[in-house]
JSON list of C-alpha atoms in Angstrom, two decimals:
[
{"chain": "A", "resi": 320, "resn": "MET", "atom": "CA", "xyz": [7.47, -9.46, 11.52]},
{"chain": "A", "resi": 321, "resn": "LYS", "atom": "CA", "xyz": [10.21, -7.29, 13.92]},
{"chain": "A", "resi": 322, "resn": "ARG", "atom": "CA", "xyz": [12.55, -6.29, 12.91]},
{"chain": "A", "resi": 323, "resn": "LEU", "atom": "CA", "xyz": [16.07, -6.86, 14.56]},
{"chain": "A", "resi": 324, "resn": "ASP", "atom": "CA", "xyz": [17.05, -3.82, 14.57]},
{"chain": "A", "resi": 325, "resn": "SER", "atom": "CA", "xyz": [16.65, -1.41, 17.37]},
{"chain": "A", "resi": 326, "resn": "LYS", "atom": "CA", "xyz": [15.98, 1.51, 15.75]},
{"chain": "A", "resi": 327, "resn": "ASP", "atom": "CA", "xyz": [12.90, 0.38, 14.27]},
{"chain": "A", "resi": 328, "resn": "SER", "atom": "CA", "xyz": [9.97, -1.54, 16.03]},
{"chain": "A", "resi": 329, "resn": "THR", "atom": "CA", "xyz": [5.73, -1.81, 14.86]},
{"chain": "A", "resi": 330, "resn": "ILE", "atom": "CA", "xyz": [3.37, -1.02, 17.33]},
{"chain": "A", "resi": 331, "resn": "TYR", "atom": "CA", "xyz": [0.25, -3.85, 16.51]},
{"chain": "A", "resi": 332, "resn": "VAL", "atom": "CA", "xyz": [-3.09, -1.72, 16.72]},
{"chain": "A", "resi": 333, "resn": "GLY", "atom": "CA", "xyz": [-5.68, -4.23, 18.65]},
{"chain": "A", "resi": 334, "resn": "SER", "atom": "CA", "xyz": [-8.52, -4.51, 20.84]},
{"chain": "A", "resi": 335, "resn": "LYS", "atom": "CA", "xyz": [-7.85, -2.55, 23.98]},
{"chain": "A", "resi": 336, "resn": "GLN", "atom": "CA", "xyz": [-7.97, 2.57, 23.44]},
{"chain": "A", "resi": 337, "resn": "PRO", "atom": "CA", "xyz": [-6.05, 4.75, 20.52]},
{"chain": "A", "resi": 338, "resn": "MET", "atom": "CA", "xyz": [-4.41, 6.43, 23.71]},
{"chain": "A", "resi": 339, "resn": "SER", "atom": "CA", "xyz": [-3.22, 2.51, 24.78]},
{"chain": "A", "resi": 340, "resn": "TYR", "atom": "CA", "xyz": [-1.29, 2.83, 21.41]},
{"chain": "A", "resi": 341, "resn": "VAL", "atom": "CA", "xyz": [-0.92, 6.52, 20.81]},
{"chain": "A", "resi": 342, "resn": "LEU", "atom": "CA", "xyz": [1.48, 5.52, 24.12]},
{"chain": "A", "resi": 343, "resn": "ALA", "atom": "CA", "xyz": [3.52, 2.94, 23.32]},
{"chain": "A", "resi": 344, "resn": "VAL", "atom": "CA", "xyz": [4.55, 4.95, 19.91]},
{"chain": "A", "resi": 345, "resn": "ILE", "atom": "CA", "xyz": [5.55, 7.83, 22.00]},
{"chain": "A", "resi": 346, "resn": "THR", "atom": "CA", "xyz": [7.36, 5.68, 24.50]},
{"chain": "A", "resi": 347, "resn": "GLN", "atom": "CA", "xyz": [9.08, 4.18, 21.44]},
{"chain": "A", "resi": 348, "resn": "PHE", "atom": "CA", "xyz": [10.78, 7.71, 19.97]},
{"chain": "A", "resi": 349, "resn": "GLN", "atom": "CA", "xyz": [11.32, 8.02, 23.79]},
{"chain": "A", "resi": 350, "resn": "ASN", "atom": "CA", "xyz": [14.06, 4.72, 23.61]},
{"chain": "A", "resi": 351, "resn": "GLY", "atom": "CA", "xyz": [15.63, 6.46, 20.05]},
{"chain": "A", "resi": 352, "resn": "ALA", "atom": "CA", "xyz": [13.56, 4.24, 17.39]},
{"chain": "A", "resi": 353, "resn": "LYS", "atom": "CA", "xyz": [14.23, 6.52, 14.23]},
{"chain": "A", "resi": 354, "resn": "GLU", "atom": "CA", "xyz": [10.19, 4.74, 13.09]},
{"chain": "A", "resi": 355, "resn": "VAL", "atom": "CA", "xyz": [7.89, 3.57, 14.02]},
{"chain": "A", "resi": 356, "resn": "THR", "atom": "CA", "xyz": [5.62, 1.90, 12.18]},
{"chain": "A", "resi": 357, "resn": "VAL", "atom": "CA", "xyz": [1.72, 1.63, 13.23]},
{"chain": "A", "resi": 358, "resn": "LYS", "atom": "CA", "xyz": [0.03, -1.35, 12.11]},
{"chain": "A", "resi": 359, "resn": "ALA", "atom": "CA", "xyz": [-3.21, -3.49, 12.20]},
{"chain": "A", "resi": 360, "resn": "ARG", "atom": "CA", "xyz": [-5.49, -5.25, 9.80]},
{"chain": "A", "resi": 361, "resn": "GLY", "atom": "CA", "xyz": [-9.40, -5.63, 9.82]},
{"chain": "A", "resi": 362, "resn": "ARG", "atom": "CA", "xyz": [-11.68, -3.31, 11.89]},
{"chain": "A", "resi": 363, "resn": "VAL", "atom": "CA", "xyz": [-9.10, -1.75, 14.20]},
{"chain": "A", "resi": 364, "resn": "ILE", "atom": "CA", "xyz": [-7.73, -0.09, 10.70]},
{"chain": "A", "resi": 365, "resn": "SER", "atom": "CA", "xyz": [-9.50, 2.95, 11.25]},
{"chain": "A", "resi": 366, "resn": "ARG", "atom": "CA", "xyz": [-8.47, 2.20, 14.96]},
{"chain": "A", "resi": 367, "resn": "ALA", "atom": "CA", "xyz": [-4.95, 3.11, 13.82]},
{"chain": "A", "resi": 368, "resn": "VAL", "atom": "CA", "xyz": [-5.82, 5.97, 12.07]},
{"chain": "A", "resi": 369, "resn": "ASP", "atom": "CA", "xyz": [-7.68, 7.31, 15.01]},
{"chain": "A", "resi": 370, "resn": "VAL", "atom": "CA", "xyz": [-3.55, 7.06, 16.57]},
{"chain": "A", "resi": 371, "resn": "VAL", "atom": "CA", "xyz": [-2.06, 8.48, 13.94]},
{"chain": "A", "resi": 372, "resn": "GLU", "atom": "CA", "xyz": [-4.23, 11.59, 13.68]},
{"chain": "A", "resi": 373, "resn": "ILE", "atom": "CA", "xyz": [-4.34, 11.68, 17.55]},
{"chain": "A", "resi": 374, "resn": "LEU", "atom": "CA", "xyz": [-0.95, 11.23, 17.94]},
{"chain": "A", "resi": 375, "resn": "LYS", "atom": "CA", "xyz": [-0.39, 14.37, 15.23]},
{"chain": "A", "resi": 376, "resn": "ASN", "atom": "CA", "xyz": [-2.71, 17.21, 16.86]},
{"chain": "A", "resi": 377, "resn": "LYS", "atom": "CA", "xyz": [-2.61, 16.51, 20.06]},
{"chain": "A", "resi": 378, "resn": "PHE", "atom": "CA", "xyz": [1.86, 14.93, 21.01]},
{"chain": "A", "resi": 379, "resn": "MET", "atom": "CA", "xyz": [3.83, 15.29, 18.30]},
{"chain": "A", "resi": 380, "resn": "ASN", "atom": "CA", "xyz": [3.04, 18.00, 16.02]},
{"chain": "A", "resi": 381, "resn": "ASP", "atom": "CA", "xyz": [6.62, 17.65, 14.78]},
{"chain": "A", "resi": 382, "resn": "VAL", "atom": "CA", "xyz": [5.38, 13.76, 13.53]},
{"chain": "A", "resi": 383, "resn": "LYS", "atom": "CA", "xyz": [5.42, 13.22, 9.90]},
{"chain": "A", "resi": 384, "resn": "VAL", "atom": "CA", "xyz": [3.79, 10.34, 7.75]},
{"chain": "A", "resi": 385, "resn": "GLY", "atom": "CA", "xyz": [5.31, 8.08, 4.94]},
{"chain": "A", "resi": 386, "resn": "LYS", "atom": "CA", "xyz": [3.76, 6.57, 3.04]},
{"chain": "A", "resi": 387, "resn": "ILE", "atom": "CA", "xyz": [0.40, 4.85, 3.98]},
{"chain": "A", "resi": 388, "resn": "GLU", "atom": "CA", "xyz": [0.61, 0.91, 2.52]},
{"chain": "A", "resi": 389, "resn": "THR", "atom": "CA", "xyz": [-2.29, -1.22, 2.42]},
{"chain": "A", "resi": 390, "resn": "SER", "atom": "CA", "xyz": [-2.08, -4.97, 1.25]},
{"chain": "A", "resi": 391, "resn": "THR", "atom": "CA", "xyz": [-4.24, -8.08, 2.51]},
{"chain": "A", "resi": 392, "resn": "ASP", "atom": "CA", "xyz": [-3.86, -11.24, 4.36]},
{"chain": "A", "resi": 393, "resn": "ILE", "atom": "CA", "xyz": [-4.98, -14.06, 4.37]},
{"chain": "A", "resi": 394, "resn": "VAL", "atom": "CA", "xyz": [-6.09, -16.09, 7.89]},
{"chain": "A", "resi": 395, "resn": "LYS", "atom": "CA", "xyz": [-7.14, -19.00, 7.49]},
{"chain": "A", "resi": 396, "resn": "GLY", "atom": "CA", "xyz": [-10.52, -20.00, 9.36]},
{"chain": "A", "resi": 397, "resn": "GLU", "atom": "CA", "xyz": [-12.66, -22.91, 10.15]},
{"chain": "A", "resi": 398, "resn": "LYS", "atom": "CA", "xyz": [-15.47, -21.81, 7.23]},
{"chain": "A", "resi": 399, "resn": "GLY", "atom": "CA", "xyz": [-11.76, -21.86, 4.83]},
{"chain": "A", "resi": 400, "resn": "ASP", "atom": "CA", "xyz": [-9.49, -18.47, 3.64]},
{"chain": "A", "resi": 401, "resn": "VAL", "atom": "CA", "xyz": [-10.90, -15.09, 5.11]},
{"chain": "A", "resi": 402, "resn": "ASN", "atom": "CA", "xyz": [-9.12, -12.03, 3.38]},
{"chain": "A", "resi": 403, "resn": "VAL", "atom": "CA", "xyz": [-8.65, -9.24, 5.78]},
{"chain": "A", "resi": 404, "resn": "SER", "atom": "CA", "xyz": [-6.77, -5.75, 5.27]},
{"chain": "A", "resi": 405, "resn": "VAL", "atom": "CA", "xyz": [-4.08, -4.19, 6.65]},
{"chain": "A", "resi": 406, "resn": "ILE", "atom": "CA", "xyz": [-1.86, -0.83, 6.92]},
{"chain": "A", "resi": 407, "resn": "THR", "atom": "CA", "xyz": [0.78, -0.62, 7.85]},
{"chain": "A", "resi": 408, "resn": "ILE", "atom": "CA", "xyz": [2.20, 3.97, 8.71]},
{"chain": "A", "resi": 409, "resn": "PRO", "atom": "CA", "xyz": [5.16, 5.01, 8.72]},
{"chain": "A", "resi": 410, "resn": "LEU", "atom": "CA", "xyz": [5.97, 7.81, 11.36]},
{"chain": "A", "resi": 411, "resn": "THR", "atom": "CA", "xyz": [9.36, 9.33, 11.66]},
{"chain": "A", "resi": 412, "resn": "LYS", "atom": "CA", "xyz": [10.33, 12.26, 13.93]},
{"chain": "B", "resi": 328, "resn": "MET", "atom": "CA", "xyz": [-16.56, 18.00, -1.49]},
{"chain": "B", "resi": 329, "resn": "LYS", "atom": "CA", "xyz": [-17.54, 17.05, -5.43]},
{"chain": "B", "resi": 330, "resn": "ARG", "atom": "CA", "xyz": [-15.48, 18.90, -7.69]},
{"chain": "B", "resi": 331, "resn": "LEU", "atom": "CA", "xyz": [-16.66, 20.00, -10.85]},
{"chain": "B", "resi": 332, "resn": "ASP", "atom": "CA", "xyz": [-14.16, 18.95, -12.66]},
{"chain": "B", "resi": 333, "resn": "SER", "atom": "CA", "xyz": [-15.65, 15.34, -14.96]},
{"chain": "B", "resi": 334, "resn": "LYS", "atom": "CA", "xyz": [-12.73, 14.16, -14.72]},
{"chain": "B", "resi": 335, "resn": "ASP", "atom": "CA", "xyz": [-11.57, 13.88, -11.36]},
{"chain": "B", "resi": 336, "resn": "SER", "atom": "CA", "xyz": [-14.37, 11.79, -8.93]},
{"chain": "B", "resi": 337, "resn": "THR", "atom": "CA", "xyz": [-14.51, 10.86, -5.11]},
{"chain": "B", "resi": 338, "resn": "ILE", "atom": "CA", "xyz": [-16.72, 7.90, -4.17]},
{"chain": "B", "resi": 339, "resn": "TYR", "atom": "CA", "xyz": [-17.92, 8.37, 0.31]},
{"chain": "B", "resi": 340, "resn": "VAL", "atom": "CA", "xyz": [-17.41, 4.65, 1.95]},
{"chain": "B", "resi": 341, "resn": "GLY", "atom": "CA", "xyz": [-20.10, 4.37, 4.31]},
{"chain": "B", "resi": 342, "resn": "SER", "atom": "CA", "xyz": [-22.55, 1.28, 5.66]},
{"chain": "B", "resi": 343, "resn": "LYS", "atom": "CA", "xyz": [-23.18, -0.78, 2.31]},
{"chain": "B", "resi": 344, "resn": "GLN", "atom": "CA", "xyz": [-21.40, -3.69, 1.63]},
{"chain": "B", "resi": 345, "resn": "PRO", "atom": "CA", "xyz": [-18.02, -3.75, 0.25]},
{"chain": "B", "resi": 346, "resn": "MET", "atom": "CA", "xyz": [-18.29, -4.77, -3.43]},
{"chain": "B", "resi": 347, "resn": "SER", "atom": "CA", "xyz": [-21.36, -1.65, -3.68]},
{"chain": "B", "resi": 348, "resn": "TYR", "atom": "CA", "xyz": [-18.52, 0.83, -3.63]},
{"chain": "B", "resi": 349, "resn": "VAL", "atom": "CA", "xyz": [-15.73, -1.08, -5.88]},
{"chain": "B", "resi": 350, "resn": "LEU", "atom": "CA", "xyz": [-18.66, -1.51, -8.30]},
{"chain": "B", "resi": 351, "resn": "ALA", "atom": "CA", "xyz": [-18.93, 2.79, -8.06]},
{"chain": "B", "resi": 352, "resn": "VAL", "atom": "CA", "xyz": [-14.84, 2.74, -8.46]},
{"chain": "B", "resi": 353, "resn": "ILE", "atom": "CA", "xyz": [-15.22, 0.75, -11.10]},
{"chain": "B", "resi": 354, "resn": "THR", "atom": "CA", "xyz": [-18.37, 2.69, -12.76]},
{"chain": "B", "resi": 355, "resn": "GLN", "atom": "CA", "xyz": [-16.22, 5.26, -12.85]},
{"chain": "B", "resi": 356, "resn": "PHE", "atom": "CA", "xyz": [-13.56, 4.92, -14.32]},
{"chain": "B", "resi": 357, "resn": "GLN", "atom": "CA", "xyz": [-15.73, 2.99, -17.32]},
{"chain": "B", "resi": 358, "resn": "ASN", "atom": "CA", "xyz": [-17.03, 7.00, -17.36]},
{"chain": "B", "resi": 359, "resn": "GLY", "atom": "CA", "xyz": [-14.16, 7.74, -18.22]},
{"chain": "B", "resi": 360, "resn": "ALA", "atom": "CA", "xyz": [-13.08, 9.05, -14.19]},
{"chain": "B", "resi": 361, "resn": "LYS", "atom": "CA", "xyz": [-8.27, 9.54, -15.21]},
{"chain": "B", "resi": 362, "resn": "GLU", "atom": "CA", "xyz": [-8.68, 9.71, -11.42]},
{"chain": "B", "resi": 363, "resn": "VAL", "atom": "CA", "xyz": [-11.34, 8.14, -8.41]},
{"chain": "B", "resi": 364, "resn": "THR", "atom": "CA", "xyz": [-11.00, 9.30, -4.72]},
{"chain": "B", "resi": 365, "resn": "VAL", "atom": "CA", "xyz": [-12.00, 6.83, -1.94]},
{"chain": "B", "resi": 366, "resn": "LYS", "atom": "CA", "xyz": [-12.90, 8.78, 1.55]},
{"chain": "B", "resi": 367, "resn": "ALA", "atom": "CA", "xyz": [-14.19, 7.46, 5.01]},
{"chain": "B", "resi": 368, "resn": "ARG", "atom": "CA", "xyz": [-14.49, 9.10, 7.73]},
{"chain": "B", "resi": 369, "resn": "GLY", "atom": "CA", "xyz": [-14.70, 7.03, 11.42]},
{"chain": "B", "resi": 370, "resn": "ARG", "atom": "CA", "xyz": [-15.23, 2.95, 11.85]},
{"chain": "B", "resi": 371, "resn": "VAL", "atom": "CA", "xyz": [-15.80, 2.50, 7.89]},
{"chain": "B", "resi": 372, "resn": "ILE", "atom": "CA", "xyz": [-12.41, 3.86, 7.17]},
{"chain": "B", "resi": 373, "resn": "SER", "atom": "CA", "xyz": [-11.38, -0.79, 7.91]},
{"chain": "B", "resi": 374, "resn": "ARG", "atom": "CA", "xyz": [-13.85, -0.63, 4.96]},
{"chain": "B", "resi": 375, "resn": "ALA", "atom": "CA", "xyz": [-12.79, 2.17, 2.59]},
{"chain": "B", "resi": 376, "resn": "VAL", "atom": "CA", "xyz": [-9.10, 0.01, 3.01]},
{"chain": "B", "resi": 377, "resn": "ASP", "atom": "CA", "xyz": [-11.66, -3.40, 1.70]},
{"chain": "B", "resi": 378, "resn": "VAL", "atom": "CA", "xyz": [-12.15, -1.62, -1.51]},
{"chain": "B", "resi": 379, "resn": "VAL", "atom": "CA", "xyz": [-9.61, -0.45, -1.82]},
{"chain": "B", "resi": 380, "resn": "GLU", "atom": "CA", "xyz": [-7.47, -4.03, -0.95]},
{"chain": "B", "resi": 381, "resn": "ILE", "atom": "CA", "xyz": [-10.96, -6.13, -3.08]},
{"chain": "B", "resi": 382, "resn": "LEU", "atom": "CA", "xyz": [-10.33, -3.80, -6.70]},
{"chain": "B", "resi": 383, "resn": "LYS", "atom": "CA", "xyz": [-7.37, -4.28, -6.78]},
{"chain": "B", "resi": 384, "resn": "ASN", "atom": "CA", "xyz": [-6.79, -7.73, -6.32]},
{"chain": "B", "resi": 385, "resn": "LYS", "atom": "CA", "xyz": [-9.77, -8.58, -7.70]},
{"chain": "B", "resi": 386, "resn": "PHE", "atom": "CA", "xyz": [-11.48, -6.66, -10.27]},
{"chain": "B", "resi": 387, "resn": "MET", "atom": "CA", "xyz": [-8.24, -4.32, -12.01]},
{"chain": "B", "resi": 388, "resn": "ASN", "atom": "CA", "xyz": [-4.88, -5.11, -11.33]},
{"chain": "B", "resi": 389, "resn": "ASP", "atom": "CA", "xyz": [-3.23, -2.18, -12.31]},
{"chain": "B", "resi": 390, "resn": "VAL", "atom": "CA", "xyz": [-4.87, 0.57, -10.94]},
{"chain": "B", "resi": 391, "resn": "LYS", "atom": "CA", "xyz": [-2.22, 2.95, -8.87]},
{"chain": "B", "resi": 392, "resn": "VAL", "atom": "CA", "xyz": [-2.94, 3.57, -5.29]},
{"chain": "B", "resi": 393, "resn": "GLY", "atom": "CA", "xyz": [-2.05, 7.15, -5.45]},
{"chain": "B", "resi": 394, "resn": "LYS", "atom": "CA", "xyz": [-0.11, 8.88, -1.61]},
{"chain": "B", "resi": 395, "resn": "ILE", "atom": "CA", "xyz": [-2.91, 7.86, 1.43]},
{"chain": "B", "resi": 396, "resn": "GLU", "atom": "CA", "xyz": [-3.25, 10.76, 3.89]},
{"chain": "B", "resi": 397, "resn": "THR", "atom": "CA", "xyz": [-5.09, 11.35, 7.66]},
{"chain": "B", "resi": 398, "resn": "SER", "atom": "CA", "xyz": [-6.87, 13.90, 8.02]},
{"chain": "B", "resi": 399, "resn": "THR", "atom": "CA", "xyz": [-9.02, 14.60, 11.12]},
{"chain": "B", "resi": 400, "resn": "ASP", "atom": "CA", "xyz": [-12.86, 16.40, 10.98]},
{"chain": "B", "resi": 401, "resn": "ILE", "atom": "CA", "xyz": [-14.40, 18.08, 13.39]},
{"chain": "B", "resi": 402, "resn": "VAL", "atom": "CA", "xyz": [-18.22, 16.70, 14.35]},
{"chain": "B", "resi": 403, "resn": "LYS", "atom": "CA", "xyz": [-20.46, 19.08, 16.18]},
{"chain": "B", "resi": 404, "resn": "GLY", "atom": "CA", "xyz": [-22.56, 16.29, 18.16]},
{"chain": "B", "resi": 405, "resn": "GLU", "atom": "CA", "xyz": [-24.96, 17.58, 20.85]},
{"chain": "B", "resi": 406, "resn": "LYS", "atom": "CA", "xyz": [-22.46, 17.05, 23.71]},
{"chain": "B", "resi": 407, "resn": "GLY", "atom": "CA", "xyz": [-19.73, 19.22, 21.72]},
{"chain": "B", "resi": 408, "resn": "ASP", "atom": "CA", "xyz": [-17.22, 18.27, 19.12]},
{"chain": "B", "resi": 409, "resn": "VAL", "atom": "CA", "xyz": [-15.89, 15.00, 17.67]},
{"chain": "B", "resi": 410, "resn": "ASN", "atom": "CA", "xyz": [-12.81, 14.58, 16.47]},
{"chain": "B", "resi": 411, "resn": "VAL", "atom": "CA", "xyz": [-12.91, 11.94, 13.56]},
{"chain": "B", "resi": 412, "resn": "SER", "atom": "CA", "xyz": [-10.68, 10.23, 11.61]},
{"chain": "B", "resi": 413, "resn": "VAL", "atom": "CA", "xyz": [-10.47, 10.20, 7.75]},
{"chain": "B", "resi": 414, "resn": "ILE", "atom": "CA", "xyz": [-8.98, 8.67, 4.80]},
{"chain": "B", "resi": 415, "resn": "THR", "atom": "CA", "xyz": [-8.14, 9.55, 1.93]},
{"chain": "B", "resi": 416, "resn": "ILE", "atom": "CA", "xyz": [-6.71, 6.90, -1.04]},
{"chain": "B", "resi": 417, "resn": "PRO", "atom": "CA", "xyz": [-6.05, 8.19, -4.66]},
{"chain": "B", "resi": 418, "resn": "LEU", "atom": "CA", "xyz": [-6.43, 5.08, -7.19]},
{"chain": "B", "resi": 419, "resn": "THR", "atom": "CA", "xyz": [-5.73, 5.97, -10.71]},
{"chain": "B", "resi": 420, "resn": "LYS", "atom": "CA", "xyz": [-5.56, 3.53, -13.71]}
]
């Protein structure tokens, strides 16, 4: 899923504290990324929204939130396939 | 927060099963709503995304997802104010 274009990058939100991902986004912008996409799946979707809100309100007031998209991933599990929701939040400066 | 215009309505996602909210949205459209907004706060934000994905993939393939917005509510708690993220997902047929 990683893009080759170094000007774009994706931060996958997982189980760490929101601030870890906030700092990861800031670092990407400081390294010259024009667009940083925050992506999360399942229960941590709410954390991805927290990351964007913390970033917007406390660290990068000028960040622009693009078109937020939702989708569904099919995850193969022991008990068959499970549908998991995905959120994609594109950010630009 | 409820609007007086009967053509619009908001479904607040809470701790029930996603299907409860899916059915609530379908009912609103069946009652003539032109736009139904799915709203959630904090940890249940991921459930709001599940609701929209289930609706889109299983019950209303023609539903259109509008501009998804995120914001922050300040909730007064015993230990001071707490910031809680909010997601707003507008749906139209």
